[in-house]
Tab-separated table of C-alpha atoms and ligand atoms in Angstrom:
chain	number	residue	atom	x	y	z
A	1	MET	CA	5.620	19.312	18.657
A	2	ALA	CA	5.046	15.889	17.132
A	3	THR	CA	7.772	13.381	16.377
A	4	LEU	CA	7.989	12.679	12.645
A	5	ILE	CA	7.563	9.044	11.618
A	6	ASP	CA	10.233	8.847	8.941
A	7	GLY	CA	8.856	6.522	6.252
A	8	LYS	CA	11.940	6.912	4.091
A	9	ALA	CA	14.306	5.733	6.812
A	10	ILE	CA	12.133	2.768	7.820
A	11	ALA	CA	11.675	1.871	4.135
A	12	GLN	CA	15.440	1.778	3.711
A	13	LYS	CA	15.683	-0.725	6.559
A	14	VAL	CA	12.905	-2.859	5.031
A	15	LYS	CA	14.577	-2.791	1.607
A	16	GLU	CA	17.864	-3.947	3.138
A	17	GLU	CA	16.034	-6.819	4.850
A	18	VAL	CA	14.488	-7.843	1.517
A	19	ALA	CA	17.836	-7.621	-0.305
A	20	LEU	CA	19.361	-9.937	2.303
A	21	GLY	CA	16.377	-12.303	2.107
A	22	SER	CA	16.610	-12.443	-1.659
A	23	GLN	CA	20.371	-13.057	-1.510
A	24	LYS	CA	19.815	-15.893	0.953
A	25	LEU	CA	17.094	-17.464	-1.192
A	26	VAL	CA	19.303	-17.447	-4.281
A	27	ALA	CA	22.298	-18.767	-2.311
A	28	GLU	CA	20.220	-21.660	-0.946
A	29	ARG	CA	18.013	-22.504	-3.940
A	30	GLY	CA	19.872	-21.209	-6.978
A	31	GLU	CA	19.269	-18.434	-9.485
A	32	ASP	CA	15.913	-19.885	-10.559
A	33	ALA	CA	14.542	-19.063	-7.120
A	34	ARG	CA	15.329	-15.329	-7.464
A	35	PRO	CA	12.217	-13.216	-6.816
A	36	ASN	CA	10.815	-11.359	-9.813
A	37	MET	CA	7.985	-8.941	-10.499
A	38	THR	CA	6.058	-8.189	-13.694
A	39	LEU	CA	4.733	-4.624	-13.642
A	40	VAL	CA	1.892	-3.838	-16.040
A	41	LEU	CA	1.312	-0.201	-16.974
A	42	VAL	CA	-1.689	0.787	-19.090
A	43	GLY	CA	-1.742	4.281	-20.591
A	44	SER	CA	0.595	7.232	-20.391
A	45	ASP	CA	-0.297	8.913	-17.089
A	46	ALA	CA	2.938	10.578	-15.972
A	47	VAL	CA	2.507	9.833	-12.229
A	48	SER	CA	1.733	6.145	-12.891
A	49	LYS	CA	4.704	5.847	-15.214
A	50	ARG	CA	6.984	7.440	-12.645
A	51	LEU	CA	5.684	5.079	-9.948
A	52	VAL	CA	6.287	2.028	-12.146
A	53	ASP	CA	9.834	3.223	-12.887
A	54	LEU	CA	10.484	3.725	-9.163
A	55	LYS	CA	9.062	0.302	-8.302
A	56	ALA	CA	11.220	-1.350	-10.975
A	57	LYS	CA	14.306	0.438	-9.604
A	58	ASP	CA	13.400	-0.635	-6.047
A	59	CYS	CA	13.207	-4.224	-7.311
A	60	GLU	CA	16.648	-4.075	-8.889
A	61	ALA	CA	18.194	-2.692	-5.710
A	62	ALA	CA	16.638	-5.509	-3.666
A	63	GLY	CA	17.747	-8.375	-5.921
A	64	ILE	CA	14.292	-8.800	-7.478
A	65	THR	CA	14.161	-8.997	-11.285
A	66	PRO	CA	11.613	-6.516	-12.693
A	67	THR	CA	9.867	-6.775	-16.082
A	68	VAL	CA	7.794	-3.797	-17.212
A	69	ILE	CA	5.006	-4.314	-19.744
A	70	ALA	CA	3.649	-0.998	-21.047
A	71	MET	CA	0.348	-1.022	-22.925
A	72	SER	CA	-1.380	1.812	-24.744
A	73	GLU	CA	-4.238	3.853	-23.274
A	74	SER	CA	-6.639	2.270	-25.801
A	75	THR	CA	-5.866	-1.330	-24.751
A	76	SER	CA	-9.166	-3.174	-24.364
A	77	GLU	CA	-10.141	-4.870	-21.114
A	78	GLU	CA	-10.255	-8.173	-22.973
A	79	LYS	CA	-6.687	-7.800	-24.208
A	80	LEU	CA	-5.467	-6.826	-20.746
A	81	LEU	CA	-7.238	-9.792	-19.131
A	82	ARG	CA	-5.679	-12.090	-21.748
A	83	LEU	CA	-2.257	-10.763	-20.767
A	84	ILE	CA	-2.979	-11.354	-17.076
A	85	ASP	CA	-4.133	-14.880	-17.876
A	86	ARG	CA	-0.898	-15.544	-19.766
A	87	LEU	CA	1.164	-14.175	-16.853
A	88	ASN	CA	-0.844	-16.254	-14.369
A	89	ARG	CA	0.010	-19.394	-16.327
A	90	ASP	CA	3.657	-18.513	-16.959
A	91	ASP	CA	5.719	-20.490	-14.433
A	92	ASP	CA	8.578	-18.024	-14.678
A	93	VAL	CA	6.395	-15.146	-13.442
A	94	LYS	CA	6.317	-15.082	-9.632
A	95	ALA	CA	4.616	-11.740	-8.936
A	96	ILE	CA	2.243	-9.512	-10.925
A	97	LEU	CA	1.414	-5.867	-10.331
A	98	CYS	CA	-1.030	-3.750	-12.341
A	99	GLN	CA	-0.418	-0.082	-11.763
A	100	LEU	CA	-3.627	1.733	-10.802
A	101	PRO	CA	-5.550	3.668	-11.898
A	102	VAL	CA	-6.282	2.014	-15.227
A	103	PRO	CA	-8.237	3.858	-17.985
A	104	ASP	CA	-11.989	4.196	-17.338
A	105	HIS	CA	-13.038	1.617	-19.940
A	106	ILE	CA	-11.301	-1.115	-17.892
A	107	SER	CA	-12.939	-2.482	-14.742
A	108	THR	CA	-10.440	-2.283	-11.848
A	109	LYS	CA	-12.488	-4.867	-9.983
A	110	ARG	CA	-12.362	-7.415	-12.823
A	111	LEU	CA	-8.692	-6.692	-13.429
A	112	LEU	CA	-7.634	-7.218	-9.809
A	113	ALA	CA	-9.820	-10.317	-9.505
A	114	ALA	CA	-8.067	-11.786	-12.553
A	115	ILE	CA	-4.617	-11.787	-10.912
A	116	ALA	CA	-3.907	-15.194	-9.365
A	117	PRO	CA	-3.732	-14.805	-5.546
A	118	GLU	CA	-0.393	-16.637	-5.460
A	119	LYS	CA	1.061	-13.937	-7.740
A	120	ASP	CA	-0.778	-10.938	-6.270
A	121	VAL	CA	2.148	-8.877	-5.043
A	122	ASP	CA	-0.056	-5.939	-3.984
A	123	GLY	CA	-1.785	-8.316	-1.585
A	124	PHE	CA	-5.242	-7.114	-2.677
A	125	SER	CA	-6.590	-10.658	-2.472
A	126	ALA	CA	-5.325	-11.188	1.082
A	127	ARG	CA	-7.804	-13.160	3.147
A	128	ILE	CA	-9.655	-11.189	5.795
A	129	ASP	CA	-10.715	-14.118	7.916
A	130	SER	CA	-7.311	-15.175	9.093
A	131	ASP	CA	-4.378	-13.839	11.054
A	132	ASP	CA	-2.098	-15.657	8.631
A	133	TYR	CA	-1.214	-12.482	6.773
A	134	ASP	CA	1.865	-13.709	4.946
A	135	VAL	CA	1.105	-11.580	1.887
A	136	ALA	CA	-0.844	-8.610	3.165
A	137	ALA	CA	-2.100	-5.551	1.324
A	138	CYS	CA	0.986	-3.349	1.079
A	139	THR	CA	-0.242	-0.029	2.455
A	140	PRO	CA	-1.857	-1.436	5.626
A	141	ALA	CA	1.162	-3.698	6.194
A	142	ALA	CA	3.417	-0.672	5.743
A	143	VAL	CA	1.397	1.354	8.250
A	144	MET	CA	1.531	-1.454	10.826
A	145	ARG	CA	5.311	-1.633	10.470
A	146	MET	CA	5.645	2.158	10.810
A	147	LEU	CA	3.628	2.043	14.020
A	148	ARG	CA	5.752	-0.808	15.397
A	149	GLU	CA	9.016	0.897	14.458
A	150	SER	CA	7.803	4.048	16.217
A	151	GLY	CA	7.042	2.152	19.408
A	152	VAL	CA	3.268	2.515	19.034
A	153	ASP	CA	1.383	-0.551	20.274
A	154	VAL	CA	-2.130	-0.582	18.824
A	155	ALA	CA	-3.478	-3.200	21.271
A	156	GLY	CA	-6.365	-1.794	23.264
A	157	LYS	CA	-6.133	1.605	21.534
A	158	HIS	CA	-8.968	3.300	19.756
A	159	CYS	CA	-7.972	3.484	16.088
A	160	VAL	CA	-10.066	5.493	13.672
A	161	VAL	CA	-9.637	4.757	9.962
A	162	VAL	CA	-11.073	7.377	7.603
A	163	GLY	CA	-11.757	5.654	4.259
A	164	ARG	CA	-13.125	2.189	3.500
A	165	SER	CA	-11.603	1.298	0.131
A	166	ASN	CA	-10.778	-2.321	-0.633
A	167	ILE	CA	-7.088	-1.510	-1.018
A	168	VAL	CA	-6.504	0.707	2.034
A	169	GLY	CA	-9.342	1.388	4.480
A	170	LYS	CA	-10.886	-2.086	4.833
A	171	PRO	CA	-7.659	-4.145	5.009
A	172	MET	CA	-6.243	-1.487	7.365
A	173	ALA	CA	-9.173	-1.964	9.733
A	174	ILE	CA	-8.701	-5.742	9.607
A	175	GLN	CA	-5.001	-5.558	10.372
A	176	LEU	CA	-5.661	-3.274	13.313
A	177	LEU	CA	-8.308	-5.686	14.608
A	178	LEU	CA	-5.909	-8.607	14.218
A	179	ASN	CA	-3.531	-6.651	16.429
A	180	ASP	CA	-6.150	-6.088	19.143
A	181	ALA	CA	-7.050	-2.474	18.433
A	182	THR	CA	-10.589	-1.176	18.855
A	183	VAL	CA	-11.471	0.121	15.407
A	184	THR	CA	-13.890	2.686	14.023
A	185	VAL	CA	-14.115	2.976	10.235
A	186	CYS	CA	-15.460	6.237	8.781
A	187	HIS	CA	-16.467	7.045	5.192
A	188	SER	CA	-18.320	9.597	3.106
A	189	LYS	CA	-21.673	8.770	4.720
A	190	THR	CA	-20.378	9.051	8.299
A	191	ALA	CA	-22.361	11.655	10.219
A	192	ASP	CA	-20.264	14.142	12.197
A	193	LEU	CA	-16.877	12.820	11.168
A	194	ALA	CA	-14.968	15.088	13.557
A	195	GLU	CA	-16.848	13.559	16.503
A	196	HIS	CA	-15.195	10.228	15.614
A	197	THR	CA	-11.749	11.471	14.610
A	198	ARG	CA	-11.455	13.473	17.853
A	199	ARG	CA	-11.778	10.227	19.832
A	200	ALA	CA	-8.891	8.502	18.023
A	201	ASP	CA	-5.727	7.528	19.857
A	202	ILE	CA	-4.441	6.551	16.424
A	203	LEU	CA	-5.936	8.251	13.369
A	204	ILE	CA	-5.313	6.757	9.923
A	205	VAL	CA	-6.507	8.809	6.983
A	206	ALA	CA	-7.021	7.449	3.444
A	207	VAL	CA	-9.596	9.670	1.786
A	208	GLY	CA	-7.953	11.227	-1.263
A	209	ARG	CA	-8.753	14.856	-0.430
A	210	PRO	CA	-5.920	17.307	0.150
A	211	ARG	CA	-5.566	18.624	3.738
A	212	PHE	CA	-8.976	17.189	4.624
A	213	ILE	CA	-8.243	16.490	8.313
A	214	THR	CA	-7.570	19.682	10.254
A	215	GLY	CA	-6.225	20.313	13.742
A	216	ASP	CA	-9.681	20.783	15.298
A	217	MET	CA	-10.553	17.199	14.262
A	218	VAL	CA	-7.661	15.619	16.179
A	219	LYS	CA	-7.231	14.752	19.860
A	220	GLU	CA	-4.226	16.189	21.704
A	221	GLY	CA	-1.441	13.573	21.658
A	222	ALA	CA	-2.918	11.396	18.902
A	223	VAL	CA	-0.732	9.413	16.494
A	224	VAL	CA	-1.646	10.501	12.953
A	225	ILE	CA	-0.910	8.452	9.840
A	226	ASP	CA	-1.547	10.197	6.533
A	227	VAL	CA	-1.973	7.735	3.669
A	228	GLY	CA	-3.274	10.380	1.260
A	229	MET	CA	-1.367	11.222	-1.870
A	230	ASN	CA	-2.846	14.122	-3.801
A	231	TYR	CA	-1.102	16.396	-6.268
A	232	ILE	CA	-1.470	20.158	-6.213
A	233	GLU	CA	0.427	21.920	-8.990
A	234	GLY	CA	2.511	18.787	-9.398
A	235	ARG	CA	3.479	18.588	-5.722
A	236	PRO	CA	2.375	15.772	-3.392
A	237	VAL	CA	-0.006	16.790	-0.603
A	238	GLY	CA	-1.488	14.486	2.038
A	239	ASP	CA	-5.046	14.142	3.322
A	240	VAL	CA	-3.949	15.717	6.614
A	241	ASP	CA	-3.441	19.440	7.042
A	242	PHE	CA	0.048	19.043	8.472
A	243	ALA	CA	0.362	22.681	9.622
A	244	SER	CA	-2.650	22.547	11.974
A	245	VAL	CA	-2.469	18.845	12.973
A	246	GLU	CA	1.245	18.494	13.733
A	247	PRO	CA	1.182	20.745	16.838
A	248	LYS	CA	-1.530	18.538	18.401
A	249	ALA	CA	-0.207	15.111	17.424
A	250	SER	CA	2.385	13.129	19.389
A	251	LYS	CA	3.626	11.395	16.229
A	252	ILE	CA	2.798	12.083	12.595
A	253	THR	CA	3.814	10.917	9.116
A	254	PRO	CA	4.897	13.525	6.559
A	255	VAL	CA	3.823	13.634	2.892
A	256	PRO	CA	6.007	13.024	0.988
A	257	GLY	CA	8.369	10.724	2.871
A	258	GLY	CA	5.791	8.880	4.965
A	259	VAL	CA	3.504	6.036	3.923
A	260	GLY	CA	4.417	6.274	0.195
A	261	PRO	CA	7.986	4.918	0.389
A	262	MET	CA	6.888	2.307	2.929
A	263	THR	CA	4.118	1.011	0.660
A	264	ARG	CA	6.692	0.570	-2.093
A	265	ALA	CA	9.024	-1.220	0.304
A	266	TYR	CA	6.226	-3.631	1.262
A	267	LEU	CA	5.761	-4.562	-2.395
A	268	LEU	CA	9.306	-5.918	-2.199
A	269	VAL	CA	8.501	-7.784	1.021
A	270	ASN	CA	5.547	-9.415	-0.730
A	271	ALA	CA	7.608	-10.254	-3.837
A	272	LEU	CA	10.162	-11.998	-1.640
A	273	THR	CA	7.450	-13.881	0.264
A	274	LEU	CA	5.848	-15.086	-2.982
A	275	ALA	CA	9.222	-16.294	-4.288
A	276	GLU	CA	10.031	-18.010	-0.980
A	277	ARG	CA	6.695	-19.794	-1.020
A	278	ARG	CA	7.304	-20.908	-4.570
A	279	ALA	CA	10.749	-22.234	-3.693
A	280	LYS	CA	9.335	-24.427	-0.902
B	324	NDP	P1	-10.706	5.619	-2.590
B	324	NDP	O1	-11.154	6.792	-3.398
B	324	NDP	O2	-10.892	4.260	-3.133
B	324	NDP	O3	-11.437	5.669	-1.171
B	324	NDP	C1	-11.595	6.881	-0.483
B	324	NDP	C2	-12.374	6.632	0.771
B	324	NDP	O4	-12.545	7.899	1.420
B	324	NDP	C3	-13.772	6.061	0.519
B	324	NDP	O5	-14.041	5.020	1.418
B	324	NDP	C4	-14.691	7.253	0.749
B	324	NDP	O6	-15.951	6.909	1.311
B	324	NDP	C5	-13.909	8.047	1.774
B	324	NDP	N1	-14.314	9.460	1.732
B	324	NDP	C6	-14.414	10.244	0.652
B	324	NDP	N2	-14.869	11.464	1.021
B	324	NDP	C7	-15.042	11.424	2.358
B	324	NDP	C8	-15.508	12.362	3.308
B	324	NDP	N3	-15.892	13.584	2.947
B	324	NDP	N4	-15.558	11.981	4.606
B	324	NDP	C9	-15.176	10.737	4.986
B	324	NDP	N5	-14.738	9.799	4.114
B	324	NDP	C10	-14.677	10.145	2.819
B	324	NDP	O7	-9.187	5.915	-2.232
B	324	NDP	P2	-8.005	4.920	-1.744
B	324	NDP	O8	-8.383	4.263	-0.482
B	324	NDP	O9	-7.529	4.125	-2.875
B	324	NDP	O10	-6.876	6.006	-1.440
B	324	NDP	C11	-7.057	7.031	-0.477
B	324	NDP	C12	-5.892	7.986	-0.545
B	324	NDP	O11	-4.704	7.281	-0.241
B	324	NDP	C13	-5.647	8.595	-1.931
B	324	NDP	O12	-5.118	9.911	-1.744
B	324	NDP	C14	-4.590	7.710	-2.529
B	324	NDP	O13	-3.831	8.389	-3.514
B	324	NDP	C15	-3.773	7.417	-1.313
B	324	NDP	N6	-2.986	6.189	-1.386
B	324	NDP	C16	-1.694	6.305	-1.013
B	324	NDP	C17	-0.893	5.204	-0.963
B	324	NDP	C18	0.503	5.383	-0.497
B	324	NDP	O14	1.300	4.506	-0.708
B	324	NDP	N7	0.814	6.499	0.162
B	324	NDP	C19	-1.381	3.876	-1.375
B	324	NDP	C20	-2.782	3.841	-1.699
B	324	NDP	C21	-3.548	4.984	-1.702
B	324	NDP	P3	-17.068	6.042	0.496
B	324	NDP	O15	-16.599	4.614	0.573
B	324	NDP	O16	-18.311	6.289	1.257
B	324	NDP	O17	-17.077	6.574	-0.898
């Protein structure tokens, strides 16, 4: 039976670290130095709204001041980009987050590119050519921390990442490389996916298809990290078929209670880092 990697418990520890860091920053540099985060929500998608509410609550608990800006579904790309531009130039705004997905008529690429890197709390603009990952993409940073906290050293291991998105798969592969793993990245055009996943010491799955990875695709004793967050009849389901994979894995993340809460916790880490940088 696999050991569960408890994302909720590790996230709690991370949040406490951020709350202490934020307290220290304010004690040393005054109230003006307090970290803050502006969360932009476009449209009325219930899951996105719930996530923004949770993120704002997380901020409050960690001594980070949240501001939520809700815009209607019909907001034009131009209007949204004007808002981002205003936030970029507002000295009081230290961190900006745009909740994804945005409505189809808005280009996610243009939107994310518009956020100033020094305010990009999601870490989507993190450089890939450096090991100076002070503000890293949240989900990969969260996964690295979960591995460390679980005593898993990636150095020299064969890590297989399924998914190559700009926000999860690619930055995940980079972070693993920066930590001396040997990395294979798979995607929708990969021939014989199971051939690759079966060779993984550490398998990280970010595909967006419920229960996509099954027990026959996993090596005995592998560490399995399920980034996937899909909803079936309103309930969260991962990309990994937990029932068939768990008996083969040595360690595994659950959904819910795995990578999700840790990704949110790493938003707070990034918000603190951005505020600390600003205070310097
Ligand atoms: P994207 O849709 O942007 O990327 C999905 C990736 O999976 C693509 O690279 C795609 O390949 C690949 N893929 C799709 N089908 C297959 C297949 N049949 N075989 C192999 N690879 C395939 O998703 P994201 O990276 O944004 O998110 C992935 C999942 O992680 C989603 O469920 C999302 O909700 C979840 N997520 C969870 C977070 C958390 O905090 N827990 C945070 C962020 C995301 P190709 O490039 O060829 O199209």
